[in-house]
Amino acid sequence: MLKIPQPAYVSLRQYGEETYPDECCGALLGQFDDNGSEAGSEAGSKTVTRIVRCGNTRADSPHNRYHIDPRDLIRIQREGRERGEEIVGFYHSHPDHPAEWSPTDLEEAHWFGCSYVITSVEKGVATITNSFELAGTDEDDKKFVDEKMEVV
Ligand SMILES: [Zn+2]
């Protein structure tokens, strides 16, 4: 379960509209609520406190790929820690494509237990927003599982 405050939810959807027809991307900061995250059970829920917009560095194919600059990520992580926040997930948009993860999205996802939020932007208007949690223990058995998202 991913809990996200209304303003952050609105903002991440708007970002997808602003960058249309390119993909937008960013990070979700907050806290892992840390219950039931033992092996075999579902990971605990997460609460988003803030979203950070990132530049899409995929200049070669920005309409269907996204990439967050690793230097951006390190900075975001450091600034978050100073405020008691952790990276709990990432988000990006799918211009004129469904809000479902692609094989490339899975391939490029490496943060286990984190949420990957995808917003479909149809003709410049944000429609469906879904969240998926990266489950598994390593690159060989990783998979996305549907995650409930609650706007609070
Ligand atoms: Zn994608």
PDB file of C-alpha atoms and ligand atoms in Angstrom:
ATOM      1  CA  MET A   1       0.000   0.000   0.000  1.00  0.00           C
ATOM      2  CA  LEU A   2       1.234   3.419  -0.952  1.00  0.00           C
ATOM      3  CA  LYS A   3      -0.229   6.420   0.823  1.00  0.00           C
ATOM      4  CA  ILE A   4       0.228   9.679  -1.007  1.00  0.00           C
ATOM      5  CA  PRO A   5      -1.025  13.149  -0.041  1.00  0.00           C
ATOM      6  CA  GLN A   6      -3.440  14.756  -2.468  1.00  0.00           C
ATOM      7  CA  PRO A   7      -1.134  17.689  -3.437  1.00  0.00           C
ATOM      8  CA  ALA A   8       1.736  15.323  -4.281  1.00  0.00           C
ATOM      9  CA  TYR A   9      -0.602  13.106  -6.285  1.00  0.00           C
ATOM     10  CA  VAL A  10      -1.932  16.090  -8.236  1.00  0.00           C
ATOM     11  CA  SER A  11       1.583  17.394  -8.799  1.00  0.00           C
ATOM     12  CA  LEU A  12       2.996  14.168 -10.201  1.00  0.00           C
ATOM     13  CA  ARG A  13       0.060  13.851 -12.607  1.00  0.00           C
ATOM     14  CA  GLN A  14       0.477  17.478 -13.682  1.00  0.00           C
ATOM     15  CA  TYR A  15       4.153  16.897 -14.325  1.00  0.00           C
ATOM     16  CA  GLY A  16       3.214  14.183 -16.819  1.00  0.00           C
ATOM     17  CA  GLU A  17       0.942  16.633 -18.595  1.00  0.00           C
ATOM     18  CA  GLU A  18       3.619  19.342 -18.669  1.00  0.00           C
ATOM     19  CA  THR A  19       6.262  17.095 -20.200  1.00  0.00           C
ATOM     20  CA  TYR A  20       3.878  15.474 -22.710  1.00  0.00           C
ATOM     21  CA  PRO A  21       4.617  14.038 -25.286  1.00  0.00           C
ATOM     22  CA  ASP A  22       7.781  13.094 -23.403  1.00  0.00           C
ATOM     23  CA  GLU A  23       7.898  10.987 -20.280  1.00  0.00           C
ATOM     24  CA  CYS A  24       8.385  12.696 -16.960  1.00  0.00           C
ATOM     25  CA  CYS A  25      10.118  11.078 -14.028  1.00  0.00           C
ATOM     26  CA  GLY A  26      10.814  11.694 -10.404  1.00  0.00           C
ATOM     27  CA  ALA A  27      11.257  10.223  -6.973  1.00  0.00           C
ATOM     28  CA  LEU A  28       8.878   9.686  -4.063  1.00  0.00           C
ATOM     29  CA  LEU A  29      10.224  10.489  -0.617  1.00  0.00           C
ATOM     30  CA  GLY A  30       8.738   9.456   2.669  1.00  0.00           C
ATOM     31  CA  GLN A  31       8.735   6.635   5.180  1.00  0.00           C
ATOM     32  CA  PHE A  32       8.457   2.872   5.129  1.00  0.00           C
ATOM     33  CA  ASP A  33       5.822   2.113   7.740  1.00  0.00           C
ATOM     34  CA  ASP A  34       7.671  -1.122   8.371  1.00  0.00           C
ATOM     35  CA  ASN A  35       5.131  -3.718   9.351  1.00  0.00           C
ATOM     36  CA  GLY A  36       5.040  -7.259   8.015  1.00  0.00           C
ATOM     37  CA  SER A  37       8.017  -6.865   5.715  1.00  0.00           C
ATOM     38  CA  GLU A  38       9.370 -10.271   6.684  1.00  0.00           C
ATOM     39  CA  ALA A  39      10.242 -12.823   4.029  1.00  0.00           C
ATOM     40  CA  GLY A  40       7.211 -14.345   2.366  1.00  0.00           C
ATOM     41  CA  SER A  41       4.764 -11.719   3.462  1.00  0.00           C
ATOM     42  CA  GLU A  42       3.758  -8.549   1.731  1.00  0.00           C
ATOM     43  CA  ALA A  43       6.004  -5.586   2.258  1.00  0.00           C
ATOM     44  CA  GLY A  44       4.814  -2.939   4.659  1.00  0.00           C
ATOM     45  CA  SER A  45       3.062   0.167   3.513  1.00  0.00           C
ATOM     46  CA  LYS A  46       4.773   3.398   2.622  1.00  0.00           C
ATOM     47  CA  THR A  47       3.789   6.962   3.189  1.00  0.00           C
ATOM     48  CA  VAL A  48       4.894   9.636   0.760  1.00  0.00           C
ATOM     49  CA  THR A  49       5.722  13.005   2.267  1.00  0.00           C
ATOM     50  CA  ARG A  50       7.180  14.707  -0.776  1.00  0.00           C
ATOM     51  CA  ILE A  51       7.782  14.154  -4.462  1.00  0.00           C
ATOM     52  CA  VAL A  52      10.842  15.370  -6.321  1.00  0.00           C
ATOM     53  CA  ARG A  53      10.717  16.090 -10.022  1.00  0.00           C
ATOM     54  CA  CYS A  54      13.712  14.910 -12.017  1.00  0.00           C
ATOM     55  CA  GLY A  55      14.866  15.736 -15.488  1.00  0.00           C
ATOM     56  CA  ASN A  56      14.486  12.906 -17.984  1.00  0.00           C
ATOM     57  CA  THR A  57      17.998  12.243 -19.235  1.00  0.00           C
ATOM     58  CA  ARG A  58      16.856   9.931 -22.034  1.00  0.00           C
ATOM     59  CA  ALA A  59      17.440  12.519 -24.738  1.00  0.00           C
ATOM     60  CA  ASP A  60      17.561   9.781 -27.385  1.00  0.00           C
ATOM     61  CA  SER A  61      14.045   8.494 -26.752  1.00  0.00           C
ATOM     62  CA  PRO A  62      12.222  10.670 -24.208  1.00  0.00           C
ATOM     63  CA  HIS A  63       8.728   9.717 -25.401  1.00  0.00           C
ATOM     64  CA  ASN A  64       8.944   6.096 -24.289  1.00  0.00           C
ATOM     65  CA  ARG A  65      11.921   5.869 -21.970  1.00  0.00           C
ATOM     66  CA  TYR A  66      12.940   7.594 -18.822  1.00  0.00           C
ATOM     67  CA  HIS A  67      16.104   7.748 -16.860  1.00  0.00           C
ATOM     68  CA  ILE A  68      17.005   9.586 -13.688  1.00  0.00           C
ATOM     69  CA  ASP A  69      20.523  10.929 -13.523  1.00  0.00           C
ATOM     70  CA  PRO A  70      22.361   8.952 -10.796  1.00  0.00           C
ATOM     71  CA  ARG A  71      23.866  12.205  -9.520  1.00  0.00           C
ATOM     72  CA  ASP A  72      20.331  13.557  -9.070  1.00  0.00           C
ATOM     73  CA  LEU A  73      19.412  10.434  -7.133  1.00  0.00           C
ATOM     74  CA  ILE A  74      22.362  10.723  -4.788  1.00  0.00           C
ATOM     75  CA  ARG A  75      21.509  14.361  -4.118  1.00  0.00           C
ATOM     76  CA  ILE A  76      17.826  13.554  -3.533  1.00  0.00           C
ATOM     77  CA  GLN A  77      18.752  10.736  -1.181  1.00  0.00           C
ATOM     78  CA  ARG A  78      21.127  12.930   0.801  1.00  0.00           C
ATOM     79  CA  GLU A  79      18.693  15.844   1.085  1.00  0.00           C
ATOM     80  CA  GLY A  80      15.959  13.408   2.091  1.00  0.00           C
ATOM     81  CA  ARG A  81      18.029  11.881   4.863  1.00  0.00           C
ATOM     82  CA  GLU A  82      18.673  15.340   6.288  1.00  0.00           C
ATOM     83  CA  ARG A  83      14.906  15.712   6.598  1.00  0.00           C
ATOM     84  CA  GLY A  84      14.296  12.186   7.852  1.00  0.00           C
ATOM     85  CA  GLU A  85      12.947  10.967   4.520  1.00  0.00           C
ATOM     86  CA  GLU A  86      13.877   7.964   2.425  1.00  0.00           C
ATOM     87  CA  ILE A  87      13.298   7.204  -1.221  1.00  0.00           C
ATOM     88  CA  VAL A  88      10.174   5.024  -1.145  1.00  0.00           C
ATOM     89  CA  GLY A  89       9.496   4.972  -4.860  1.00  0.00           C
ATOM     90  CA  PHE A  90       9.679   6.487  -8.295  1.00  0.00           C
ATOM     91  CA  TYR A  91       7.177   7.752 -10.776  1.00  0.00           C
ATOM     92  CA  HIS A  92       7.032   8.310 -14.502  1.00  0.00           C
ATOM     93  CA  SER A  93       4.450   8.879 -17.188  1.00  0.00           C
ATOM     94  CA  HIS A  94       3.358   6.871 -20.211  1.00  0.00           C
ATOM     95  CA  PRO A  95       2.386   9.300 -22.986  1.00  0.00           C
ATOM     96  CA  ASP A  96      -0.473   7.723 -24.983  1.00  0.00           C
ATOM     97  CA  HIS A  97       0.151   4.329 -23.397  1.00  0.00           C
ATOM     98  CA  PRO A  98      -1.628   2.455 -20.597  1.00  0.00           C
ATOM     99  CA  ALA A  99      -0.577   2.883 -16.976  1.00  0.00           C
ATOM    100  CA  GLU A 100       0.991  -0.585 -16.962  1.00  0.00           C
ATOM    101  CA  TRP A 101       4.648  -1.431 -16.530  1.00  0.00           C
ATOM    102  CA  SER A 102       6.684  -2.386 -19.569  1.00  0.00           C
ATOM    103  CA  PRO A 103       9.427  -5.041 -19.760  1.00  0.00           C
ATOM    104  CA  THR A 104      11.908  -2.162 -19.936  1.00  0.00           C
ATOM    105  CA  ASP A 105      10.464  -0.654 -16.762  1.00  0.00           C
ATOM    106  CA  LEU A 106      11.059  -3.951 -14.963  1.00  0.00           C
ATOM    107  CA  GLU A 107      14.516  -4.339 -16.411  1.00  0.00           C
ATOM    108  CA  GLU A 108      15.521  -0.890 -15.181  1.00  0.00           C
ATOM    109  CA  ALA A 109      13.936  -1.183 -11.736  1.00  0.00           C
ATOM    110  CA  HIS A 110      16.401  -2.062  -8.993  1.00  0.00           C
ATOM    111  CA  TRP A 111      14.951  -0.735  -5.753  1.00  0.00           C
ATOM    112  CA  PHE A 112      13.290  -3.700  -4.041  1.00  0.00           C
ATOM    113  CA  GLY A 113      10.309  -2.866  -1.877  1.00  0.00           C
ATOM    114  CA  CYS A 114       9.936   0.508  -3.549  1.00  0.00           C
ATOM    115  CA  SER A 115       6.869   1.708  -5.425  1.00  0.00           C
ATOM    116  CA  TYR A 116       6.883   2.447  -9.125  1.00  0.00           C
ATOM    117  CA  VAL A 117       4.032   4.785  -9.974  1.00  0.00           C
ATOM    118  CA  ILE A 118       2.946   5.143 -13.595  1.00  0.00           C
ATOM    119  CA  THR A 119       0.510   7.710 -14.965  1.00  0.00           C
ATOM    120  CA  SER A 120      -1.021   7.351 -18.389  1.00  0.00           C
ATOM    121  CA  VAL A 121      -1.204  10.678 -20.229  1.00  0.00           C
ATOM    122  CA  GLU A 122      -3.665  10.530 -23.118  1.00  0.00           C
ATOM    123  CA  LYS A 123      -3.352  13.365 -25.614  1.00  0.00           C
ATOM    124  CA  GLY A 124      -1.791  15.555 -22.936  1.00  0.00           C
ATOM    125  CA  VAL A 125      -4.293  14.758 -20.182  1.00  0.00           C
ATOM    126  CA  ALA A 126      -3.372  12.567 -17.192  1.00  0.00           C
ATOM    127  CA  THR A 127      -5.819   9.669 -16.892  1.00  0.00           C
ATOM    128  CA  ILE A 128      -5.077   6.523 -14.876  1.00  0.00           C
ATOM    129  CA  THR A 129      -2.350   6.357 -12.225  1.00  0.00           C
ATOM    130  CA  ASN A 130      -1.235   2.933 -10.985  1.00  0.00           C
ATOM    131  CA  SER A 131       1.377   1.819  -8.509  1.00  0.00           C
ATOM    132  CA  PHE A 132       3.504  -1.319  -8.637  1.00  0.00           C
ATOM    133  CA  GLU A 133       5.872  -2.587  -6.011  1.00  0.00           C
ATOM    134  CA  LEU A 134       9.148  -4.183  -6.992  1.00  0.00           C
ATOM    135  CA  ALA A 135       9.096  -7.592  -5.284  1.00  0.00           C
ATOM    136  CA  GLY A 136      11.718 -10.305  -5.140  1.00  0.00           C
ATOM    137  CA  THR A 137      15.206 -10.598  -3.773  1.00  0.00           C
ATOM    138  CA  ASP A 138      17.517 -10.174  -6.749  1.00  0.00           C
ATOM    139  CA  GLU A 139      17.668  -9.381 -10.457  1.00  0.00           C
ATOM    140  CA  ASP A 140      16.671 -12.956 -11.396  1.00  0.00           C
ATOM    141  CA  ASP A 141      13.423 -13.246  -9.483  1.00  0.00           C
ATOM    142  CA  LYS A 142      12.311  -9.621  -9.412  1.00  0.00           C
ATOM    143  CA  LYS A 143       8.792  -8.789 -10.482  1.00  0.00           C
ATOM    144  CA  PHE A 144       6.226  -6.034 -10.241  1.00  0.00           C
ATOM    145  CA  VAL A 145       3.135  -6.611  -8.145  1.00  0.00           C
ATOM    146  CA  ASP A 146       0.045  -4.427  -8.225  1.00  0.00           C
ATOM    147  CA  GLU A 147       0.016  -2.074  -5.295  1.00  0.00           C
ATOM    148  CA  LYS A 148      -2.946  -0.328  -3.772  1.00  0.00           C
ATOM    149  CA  MET A 149      -2.569   3.422  -3.729  1.00  0.00           C
ATOM    150  CA  GLU A 150      -4.438   5.618  -1.313  1.00  0.00           C
ATOM    151  CA  VAL A 151      -4.654   9.364  -1.799  1.00  0.00           C
ATOM    152  CA  VAL A 152      -4.805  10.908   1.657  1.00  0.00           C
TER     153      VAL A 152
HETATM  154 ZN    ZN B   1       7.388   3.026 -18.310  1.00  0.00          ZN
END
